[in-house]
Amino acid sequence: MKGQANTPRLLGLLGGVAVLLLITNWSPMRAVAYAVIWSIAAVVLVVRDRRRSAETVVPESRS
C-alpha cells in the first residue's frame, strides 16, 4: 500500500466530507468537531508517510 499516494486523496476526501456536512445542514459545531478530529488523524498519517519516505531515501552507507 502506497501511503504517499493515498494521503492527498485522504486529505481531499476529508475536506469534501466536511463541506458536504455543512451543506446538508449538520450543526456547525458537529462539522467543526468532525473536521478537527479527522484533521488530527490526517496529520498523523502525513507525518508517518514523511518518516517512512525519509527512512527509504537515506539508506545506511558502509565504507
Coordinates of C-alpha atoms in Angstrom, one line a residue:
M1 CA 0.0 0.0 0.0
K2 CA 1.4 3.4 -1.0
G3 CA 1.0 5.8 1.8
Q4 CA 2.1 8.9 0.0
A5 CA -0.3 8.3 -2.9
N6 CA -3.2 7.8 -0.5
T7 CA -2.6 10.8 1.8
P8 CA -3.5 13.5 -0.6
R9 CA -6.7 11.6 -1.5
L10 CA -7.5 11.3 2.2
L11 CA -7.0 15.0 2.8
G12 CA -9.2 15.8 -0.2
L13 CA -11.9 13.4 0.9
L14 CA -11.7 15.0 4.4
G15 CA -12.3 18.4 3.1
G16 CA -15.0 17.3 0.8
V17 CA -16.9 15.5 3.6
A18 CA -16.6 18.4 5.9
V19 CA -18.1 20.8 3.3
L20 CA -20.8 18.2 2.5
L21 CA -21.7 18.0 6.2
L22 CA -22.1 21.8 6.3
I23 CA -24.2 21.8 3.2
T24 CA -26.5 19.1 4.5
N25 CA -27.4 21.2 7.5
W26 CA -25.4 19.5 10.0
S27 CA -24.8 21.7 13.0
P28 CA -21.7 23.8 12.6
M29 CA -20.4 22.5 15.9
R30 CA -20.6 18.9 14.7
A31 CA -19.0 19.7 11.4
V32 CA -16.1 21.6 13.0
A33 CA -15.6 18.7 15.5
Y34 CA -15.5 16.2 12.6
A35 CA -13.0 18.4 10.7
V36 CA -10.8 18.8 13.8
I37 CA -10.8 15.1 14.7
W38 CA -10.1 13.9 11.2
S39 CA -7.5 16.6 10.6
I40 CA -5.6 15.3 13.5
A41 CA -5.8 11.8 12.0
A42 CA -4.6 13.2 8.6
V43 CA -1.7 15.0 10.2
V44 CA -0.6 11.7 11.9
L45 CA -0.8 10.0 8.5
V46 CA 1.3 12.7 6.8
V47 CA 3.9 12.6 9.5
R48 CA 4.1 8.8 9.3
D49 CA 4.4 8.9 5.5
R50 CA 7.2 11.5 5.7
R51 CA 9.1 9.4 8.2
R52 CA 8.8 6.3 6.0
S53 CA 10.0 8.2 2.9
A54 CA 12.9 9.7 4.9
E55 CA 13.9 6.2 6.0
T56 CA 13.9 4.8 2.4
V57 CA 15.7 7.9 0.9
V58 CA 18.6 7.8 3.4
P59 CA 19.9 4.3 3.4
E60 CA 22.9 3.4 5.6
S61 CA 26.1 3.5 3.7
R62 CA 29.0 1.4 4.8
S63 CA 32.6 2.4 3.9

